[in-house]
Amino acid sequence: MRDGFVIEALFQPGRANLTYSHLDRMIVGGVVPAADRLVIDRIAETGTQRFLDRREAAIINIGGSGTVSVGDKDHVLGFQEALYVGMGGGALGFASDDANAPALFYVLSAPAHRSCPTVHITRDMAKKLSLGSAEESNARTINQYVHPDVCESCQLLVGLTMFEPGSVWNTMPAHVHDRRMEVYLYFGMQEATRIFHFMGEPGETRHVVLKNHEAVLSPGWSIHSGAGTGRYAFIWAMAGDNMSFTDMDKVPMEALR
């Protein structure tokens, strides 16, 4: 299961590290520029002249301040700020303001059929949903960054979920959405904190144990839920047939095995 769905060692200093998934052709990456600027331009796996010729991308910074260049335009991203880049945007360049406190750029990319405007998105601009409760240990705020109510995209949906103190469960009660895949990146964790992430068909679930800065892919038929041993946040991203955040098939608790 780890070989097929977990992405480890995503953020490596001085490297752009990309994983190509056949789940809706999602590309998941971590870019950590140190002293030198890093560039993503041509990726052999896409079979195109340039990375974004037939793709869109979303980039969220979860590290120190840094700059993302799209073509010849620079965008400064602070902590938890995002950049949506439309199809045909050109080469992507990445730089950190301080090599000793580098930016950690989380990159998500899916195929696109039209070009949408490039948009710099702060957490204040994100659409916010408050869900759960302290009694259920799942009080959380969903910050929807790449969402039809915030910016245009072809199929990418991206957001960041944060928890109230004492709440540890995400996406429980569980659901599936066969129309879309999803990928989670867990971050903001102490070194010893672990996430017990549950996946699989509702009647035959399994779990994987994840640490800080590890990502996990979720096929459309799989639940995706987790509980942490301490504080954490996670970035979720989806791609597939529609862009309706609420289009999901809820799983009754009695159906989980």
mmCIF file with all atom_site columns, C-alpha atoms in Angstrom, residues 10-143:
data_model
loop_
_atom_site.group_PDB
_atom_site.id
_atom_site.type_symbol
_atom_site.label_atom_id
_atom_site.label_alt_id
_atom_site.label_comp_id
_atom_site.label_asym_id
_atom_site.label_entity_id
_atom_site.label_seq_id
_atom_site.pdbx_PDB_ins_code
_atom_site.Cartn_x
_atom_site.Cartn_y
_atom_site.Cartn_z
_atom_site.occupancy
_atom_site.B_iso_or_equiv
_atom_site.pdbx_formal_charge
_atom_site.auth_seq_id
_atom_site.auth_comp_id
_atom_site.auth_asym_id
_atom_site.auth_atom_id
_atom_site.pdbx_PDB_model_num
ATOM 1   C CA . LEU A 1 10  ? 8.632   14.975 -0.998  1.00 0.00 ? 10  LEU A CA 1
ATOM 2   C CA . PHE A 1 11  ? 10.597  18.040 0.127   1.00 0.00 ? 11  PHE A CA 1
ATOM 3   C CA . GLN A 1 12  ? 14.342  17.721 -0.451  1.00 0.00 ? 12  GLN A CA 1
ATOM 4   C CA . PRO A 1 13  ? 16.640  20.767 -0.181  1.00 0.00 ? 13  PRO A CA 1
ATOM 5   C CA . GLY A 1 14  ? 17.856  22.034 -3.535  1.00 0.00 ? 14  GLY A CA 1
ATOM 6   C CA . ARG A 1 15  ? 15.556  19.760 -5.543  1.00 0.00 ? 15  ARG A CA 1
ATOM 7   C CA . ALA A 1 16  ? 12.297  19.742 -7.484  1.00 0.00 ? 16  ALA A CA 1
ATOM 8   C CA . ASN A 1 17  ? 10.758  16.332 -6.777  1.00 0.00 ? 17  ASN A CA 1
ATOM 9   C CA . LEU A 1 18  ? 7.700   15.335 -8.841  1.00 0.00 ? 18  LEU A CA 1
ATOM 10  C CA . THR A 1 19  ? 5.527   12.190 -8.732  1.00 0.00 ? 19  THR A CA 1
ATOM 11  C CA . TYR A 1 20  ? 3.327   11.337 -11.735 1.00 0.00 ? 20  TYR A CA 1
ATOM 12  C CA . SER A 1 21  ? 0.163   9.465  -10.803 1.00 0.00 ? 21  SER A CA 1
ATOM 13  C CA . HIS A 1 22  ? -2.156  7.684  -13.235 1.00 0.00 ? 22  HIS A CA 1
ATOM 14  C CA . LEU A 1 23  ? -5.073  8.669  -10.968 1.00 0.00 ? 23  LEU A CA 1
ATOM 15  C CA . ASP A 1 24  ? -6.568  11.379 -13.213 1.00 0.00 ? 24  ASP A CA 1
ATOM 16  C CA . ARG A 1 25  ? -2.962  12.117 -14.323 1.00 0.00 ? 25  ARG A CA 1
ATOM 17  C CA . MET A 1 26  ? -2.311  14.168 -11.194 1.00 0.00 ? 26  MET A CA 1
ATOM 18  C CA . ILE A 1 27  ? 1.280   15.298 -10.639 1.00 0.00 ? 27  ILE A CA 1
ATOM 19  C CA . VAL A 1 28  ? 2.302   15.915 -7.007  1.00 0.00 ? 28  VAL A CA 1
ATOM 20  C CA . GLY A 1 29  ? 5.545   17.698 -6.250  1.00 0.00 ? 29  GLY A CA 1
ATOM 21  C CA . GLY A 1 30  ? 7.730   19.352 -3.668  1.00 0.00 ? 30  GLY A CA 1
ATOM 22  C CA . VAL A 1 31  ? 10.174  22.122 -4.626  1.00 0.00 ? 31  VAL A CA 1
ATOM 23  C CA . VAL A 1 32  ? 12.730  23.412 -2.112  1.00 0.00 ? 32  VAL A CA 1
ATOM 24  C CA . PRO A 1 33  ? 15.037  26.047 -3.633  1.00 0.00 ? 33  PRO A CA 1
ATOM 25  C CA . ALA A 1 34  ? 18.148  26.671 -1.554  1.00 0.00 ? 34  ALA A CA 1
ATOM 26  C CA . ALA A 1 35  ? 20.963  28.884 -2.843  1.00 0.00 ? 35  ALA A CA 1
ATOM 27  C CA . ASP A 1 36  ? 20.028  28.296 -6.475  1.00 0.00 ? 36  ASP A CA 1
ATOM 28  C CA . ARG A 1 37  ? 16.800  28.925 -8.350  1.00 0.00 ? 37  ARG A CA 1
ATOM 29  C CA . LEU A 1 38  ? 14.958  25.807 -9.541  1.00 0.00 ? 38  LEU A CA 1
ATOM 30  C CA . VAL A 1 39  ? 12.998  25.511 -12.785 1.00 0.00 ? 39  VAL A CA 1
ATOM 31  C CA . ILE A 1 40  ? 10.249  23.177 -13.986 1.00 0.00 ? 40  ILE A CA 1
ATOM 32  C CA . ASP A 1 41  ? 9.899   23.445 -17.734 1.00 0.00 ? 41  ASP A CA 1
ATOM 33  C CA . ARG A 1 42  ? 9.941   20.214 -19.719 1.00 0.00 ? 42  ARG A CA 1
ATOM 34  C CA . ILE A 1 43  ? 8.795   16.943 -18.079 1.00 0.00 ? 43  ILE A CA 1
ATOM 35  C CA . ALA A 1 44  ? 9.271   13.849 -20.235 1.00 0.00 ? 44  ALA A CA 1
ATOM 36  C CA . GLU A 1 45  ? 6.291   12.042 -18.684 1.00 0.00 ? 45  GLU A CA 1
ATOM 37  C CA . THR A 1 46  ? 3.797   14.613 -20.009 1.00 0.00 ? 46  THR A CA 1
ATOM 38  C CA . GLY A 1 47  ? 4.914   14.116 -23.617 1.00 0.00 ? 47  GLY A CA 1
ATOM 39  C CA . THR A 1 48  ? 4.618   17.848 -24.334 1.00 0.00 ? 48  THR A CA 1
ATOM 40  C CA . GLN A 1 49  ? 7.190   20.484 -25.218 1.00 0.00 ? 49  GLN A CA 1
ATOM 41  C CA . ARG A 1 50  ? 6.613   22.295 -21.939 1.00 0.00 ? 50  ARG A CA 1
ATOM 42  C CA . PHE A 1 51  ? 5.184   21.222 -18.589 1.00 0.00 ? 51  PHE A CA 1
ATOM 43  C CA . LEU A 1 52  ? 2.117   23.474 -18.771 1.00 0.00 ? 52  LEU A CA 1
ATOM 44  C CA . ASP A 1 53  ? 1.351   23.160 -22.482 1.00 0.00 ? 53  ASP A CA 1
ATOM 45  C CA . ARG A 1 54  ? -1.685  21.001 -21.683 1.00 0.00 ? 54  ARG A CA 1
ATOM 46  C CA . ARG A 1 55  ? -1.793  21.323 -17.880 1.00 0.00 ? 55  ARG A CA 1
ATOM 47  C CA . GLU A 1 56  ? -2.776  23.672 -15.089 1.00 0.00 ? 56  GLU A CA 1
ATOM 48  C CA . ALA A 1 57  ? -1.039  23.897 -11.718 1.00 0.00 ? 57  ALA A CA 1
ATOM 49  C CA . ALA A 1 58  ? -1.563  25.059 -8.145  1.00 0.00 ? 58  ALA A CA 1
ATOM 50  C CA . ILE A 1 59  ? 1.361   25.890 -5.866  1.00 0.00 ? 59  ILE A CA 1
ATOM 51  C CA . ILE A 1 60  ? 1.095   26.397 -2.090  1.00 0.00 ? 60  ILE A CA 1
ATOM 52  C CA . ASN A 1 61  ? 4.012   27.570 0.033   1.00 0.00 ? 61  ASN A CA 1
ATOM 53  C CA . ILE A 1 62  ? 4.257   25.922 3.463   1.00 0.00 ? 62  ILE A CA 1
ATOM 54  C CA . GLY A 1 63  ? 7.748   27.186 4.276   1.00 0.00 ? 63  GLY A CA 1
ATOM 55  C CA . GLY A 1 64  ? 9.671   30.467 4.297   1.00 0.00 ? 64  GLY A CA 1
ATOM 56  C CA . SER A 1 65  ? 8.895   33.286 1.903   1.00 0.00 ? 65  SER A CA 1
ATOM 57  C CA . GLY A 1 66  ? 9.792   32.696 -1.729  1.00 0.00 ? 66  GLY A CA 1
ATOM 58  C CA . THR A 1 67  ? 9.101   33.633 -5.328  1.00 0.00 ? 67  THR A CA 1
ATOM 59  C CA . VAL A 1 68  ? 7.417   31.687 -8.115  1.00 0.00 ? 68  VAL A CA 1
ATOM 60  C CA . SER A 1 69  ? 8.097   32.921 -11.637 1.00 0.00 ? 69  SER A CA 1
ATOM 61  C CA . VAL A 1 70  ? 5.535   32.172 -14.344 1.00 0.00 ? 70  VAL A CA 1
ATOM 62  C CA . GLY A 1 71  ? 7.078   32.995 -17.684 1.00 0.00 ? 71  GLY A CA 1
ATOM 63  C CA . ASP A 1 72  ? 8.607   36.440 -17.074 1.00 0.00 ? 72  ASP A CA 1
ATOM 64  C CA . LYS A 1 73  ? 6.388   37.468 -14.134 1.00 0.00 ? 73  LYS A CA 1
ATOM 65  C CA . ASP A 1 74  ? 7.335   36.998 -10.465 1.00 0.00 ? 74  ASP A CA 1
ATOM 66  C CA . HIS A 1 75  ? 4.885   36.188 -7.655  1.00 0.00 ? 75  HIS A CA 1
ATOM 67  C CA . VAL A 1 76  ? 6.024   36.409 -4.020  1.00 0.00 ? 76  VAL A CA 1
ATOM 68  C CA . LEU A 1 77  ? 4.376   33.737 -1.856  1.00 0.00 ? 77  LEU A CA 1
ATOM 69  C CA . GLY A 1 78  ? 4.386   33.867 1.926   1.00 0.00 ? 78  GLY A CA 1
ATOM 70  C CA . PHE A 1 79  ? 3.470   31.048 4.288   1.00 0.00 ? 79  PHE A CA 1
ATOM 71  C CA . GLN A 1 80  ? 0.213   29.327 3.268   1.00 0.00 ? 80  GLN A CA 1
ATOM 72  C CA . GLU A 1 81  ? -0.188  31.508 0.182   1.00 0.00 ? 81  GLU A CA 1
ATOM 73  C CA . ALA A 1 82  ? -1.014  29.899 -3.146  1.00 0.00 ? 82  ALA A CA 1
ATOM 74  C CA . LEU A 1 83  ? -0.661  30.515 -6.848  1.00 0.00 ? 83  LEU A CA 1
ATOM 75  C CA . TYR A 1 84  ? -2.970  29.080 -9.487  1.00 0.00 ? 84  TYR A CA 1
ATOM 76  C CA . VAL A 1 85  ? -1.298  28.888 -12.924 1.00 0.00 ? 85  VAL A CA 1
ATOM 77  C CA . GLY A 1 86  ? -3.365  28.315 -16.032 1.00 0.00 ? 86  GLY A CA 1
ATOM 78  C CA . MET A 1 87  ? -2.560  26.128 -19.026 1.00 0.00 ? 87  MET A CA 1
ATOM 79  C CA . GLY A 1 88  ? 0.195   27.530 -21.228 1.00 0.00 ? 88  GLY A CA 1
ATOM 80  C CA . GLY A 1 89  ? 1.667   29.679 -18.465 1.00 0.00 ? 89  GLY A CA 1
ATOM 81  C CA . GLY A 1 90  ? 5.236   28.836 -19.458 1.00 0.00 ? 90  GLY A CA 1
ATOM 82  C CA . ALA A 1 91  ? 8.203   27.690 -17.411 1.00 0.00 ? 91  ALA A CA 1
ATOM 83  C CA . LEU A 1 92  ? 7.926   27.751 -13.615 1.00 0.00 ? 92  LEU A CA 1
ATOM 84  C CA . GLY A 1 93  ? 10.826  29.168 -11.625 1.00 0.00 ? 93  GLY A CA 1
ATOM 85  C CA . PHE A 1 94  ? 11.215  28.825 -7.847  1.00 0.00 ? 94  PHE A CA 1
ATOM 86  C CA . ALA A 1 95  ? 13.432  30.791 -5.447  1.00 0.00 ? 95  ALA A CA 1
ATOM 87  C CA . SER A 1 96  ? 13.687  31.190 -1.667  1.00 0.00 ? 96  SER A CA 1
ATOM 88  C CA . ASP A 1 97  ? 14.185  34.565 -0.007  1.00 0.00 ? 97  ASP A CA 1
ATOM 89  C CA . ASP A 1 98  ? 16.477  32.951 2.578   1.00 0.00 ? 98  ASP A CA 1
ATOM 90  C CA . ALA A 1 99  ? 18.337  29.713 1.857   1.00 0.00 ? 99  ALA A CA 1
ATOM 91  C CA . ASN A 1 100 ? 18.521  29.054 5.628   1.00 0.00 ? 100 ASN A CA 1
ATOM 92  C CA . ALA A 1 101 ? 14.714  29.228 5.893   1.00 0.00 ? 101 ALA A CA 1
ATOM 93  C CA . PRO A 1 102 ? 13.727  28.012 2.436   1.00 0.00 ? 102 PRO A CA 1
ATOM 94  C CA . ALA A 1 103 ? 10.317  28.073 0.860   1.00 0.00 ? 103 ALA A CA 1
ATOM 95  C CA . LEU A 1 104 ? 8.558   24.707 0.640   1.00 0.00 ? 104 LEU A CA 1
ATOM 96  C CA . PHE A 1 105 ? 6.512   24.830 -2.538  1.00 0.00 ? 105 PHE A CA 1
ATOM 97  C CA . TYR A 1 106 ? 3.865   22.112 -2.836  1.00 0.00 ? 106 TYR A CA 1
ATOM 98  C CA . VAL A 1 107 ? 2.985   21.633 -6.505  1.00 0.00 ? 107 VAL A CA 1
ATOM 99  C CA . LEU A 1 108 ? -0.178  20.037 -7.897  1.00 0.00 ? 108 LEU A CA 1
ATOM 100 C CA . SER A 1 109 ? -0.916  19.709 -11.597 1.00 0.00 ? 109 SER A CA 1
ATOM 101 C CA . ALA A 1 110 ? -3.690  18.146 -13.676 1.00 0.00 ? 110 ALA A CA 1
ATOM 102 C CA . PRO A 1 111 ? -4.508  18.102 -17.403 1.00 0.00 ? 111 PRO A CA 1
ATOM 103 C CA . ALA A 1 112 ? -6.376  21.147 -18.710 1.00 0.00 ? 112 ALA A CA 1
ATOM 104 C CA . HIS A 1 113 ? -8.432  21.951 -21.810 1.00 0.00 ? 113 HIS A CA 1
ATOM 105 C CA . ARG A 1 114 ? -8.379  25.765 -21.672 1.00 0.00 ? 114 ARG A CA 1
ATOM 106 C CA . SER A 1 115 ? -6.304  28.560 -20.226 1.00 0.00 ? 115 SER A CA 1
ATOM 107 C CA . CYS A 1 116 ? -7.455  30.280 -17.036 1.00 0.00 ? 116 CYS A CA 1
ATOM 108 C CA . PRO A 1 117 ? -5.873  33.425 -15.510 1.00 0.00 ? 117 PRO A CA 1
ATOM 109 C CA . THR A 1 118 ? -2.978  33.074 -13.096 1.00 0.00 ? 118 THR A CA 1
ATOM 110 C CA . VAL A 1 119 ? -4.126  34.119 -9.600  1.00 0.00 ? 119 VAL A CA 1
ATOM 111 C CA . HIS A 1 120 ? -2.215  34.752 -6.347  1.00 0.00 ? 120 HIS A CA 1
ATOM 112 C CA . ILE A 1 121 ? -4.411  33.486 -3.486  1.00 0.00 ? 121 ILE A CA 1
ATOM 113 C CA . THR A 1 122 ? -3.932  34.336 0.188   1.00 0.00 ? 122 THR A CA 1
ATOM 114 C CA . ARG A 1 123 ? -5.613  32.460 3.033   1.00 0.00 ? 123 ARG A CA 1
ATOM 115 C CA . ASP A 1 124 ? -7.860  35.479 3.606   1.00 0.00 ? 124 ASP A CA 1
ATOM 116 C CA . MET A 1 125 ? -9.116  35.154 0.017   1.00 0.00 ? 125 MET A CA 1
ATOM 117 C CA . ALA A 1 126 ? -9.994  31.471 0.442   1.00 0.00 ? 126 ALA A CA 1
ATOM 118 C CA . LYS A 1 127 ? -13.628 30.448 0.857   1.00 0.00 ? 127 LYS A CA 1
ATOM 119 C CA . LYS A 1 128 ? -14.062 29.151 4.416   1.00 0.00 ? 128 LYS A CA 1
ATOM 120 C CA . LEU A 1 129 ? -16.244 26.357 5.746   1.00 0.00 ? 129 LEU A CA 1
ATOM 121 C CA . SER A 1 130 ? -16.445 25.563 9.457   1.00 0.00 ? 130 SER A CA 1
ATOM 122 C CA . LEU A 1 131 ? -17.331 21.917 10.056  1.00 0.00 ? 131 LEU A CA 1
ATOM 123 C CA . GLY A 1 132 ? -17.410 19.369 12.878  1.00 0.00 ? 132 GLY A CA 1
ATOM 124 C CA . SER A 1 133 ? -17.461 19.907 16.621  1.00 0.00 ? 133 SER A CA 1
ATOM 125 C CA . ALA A 1 134 ? -15.250 19.585 19.683  1.00 0.00 ? 134 ALA A CA 1
ATOM 126 C CA . GLU A 1 135 ? -17.501 16.790 20.942  1.00 0.00 ? 135 GLU A CA 1
ATOM 127 C CA . GLU A 1 136 ? -16.741 14.745 17.821  1.00 0.00 ? 136 GLU A CA 1
ATOM 128 C CA . SER A 1 137 ? -13.017 15.697 17.923  1.00 0.00 ? 137 SER A CA 1
ATOM 129 C CA . ASN A 1 138 ? -13.250 17.081 14.369  1.00 0.00 ? 138 ASN A CA 1
ATOM 130 C CA . ALA A 1 139 ? -13.817 20.857 14.648  1.00 0.00 ? 139 ALA A CA 1
ATOM 131 C CA . ARG A 1 140 ? -12.063 22.294 11.623  1.00 0.00 ? 140 ARG A CA 1
ATOM 132 C CA . THR A 1 141 ? -11.957 25.095 9.070   1.00 0.00 ? 141 THR A CA 1
ATOM 133 C CA . ILE A 1 142 ? -11.700 24.241 5.384   1.00 0.00 ? 142 ILE A CA 1
ATOM 134 C CA . ASN A 1 143 ? -9.969  26.970 3.371   1.00 0.00 ? 143 ASN A CA 1
#
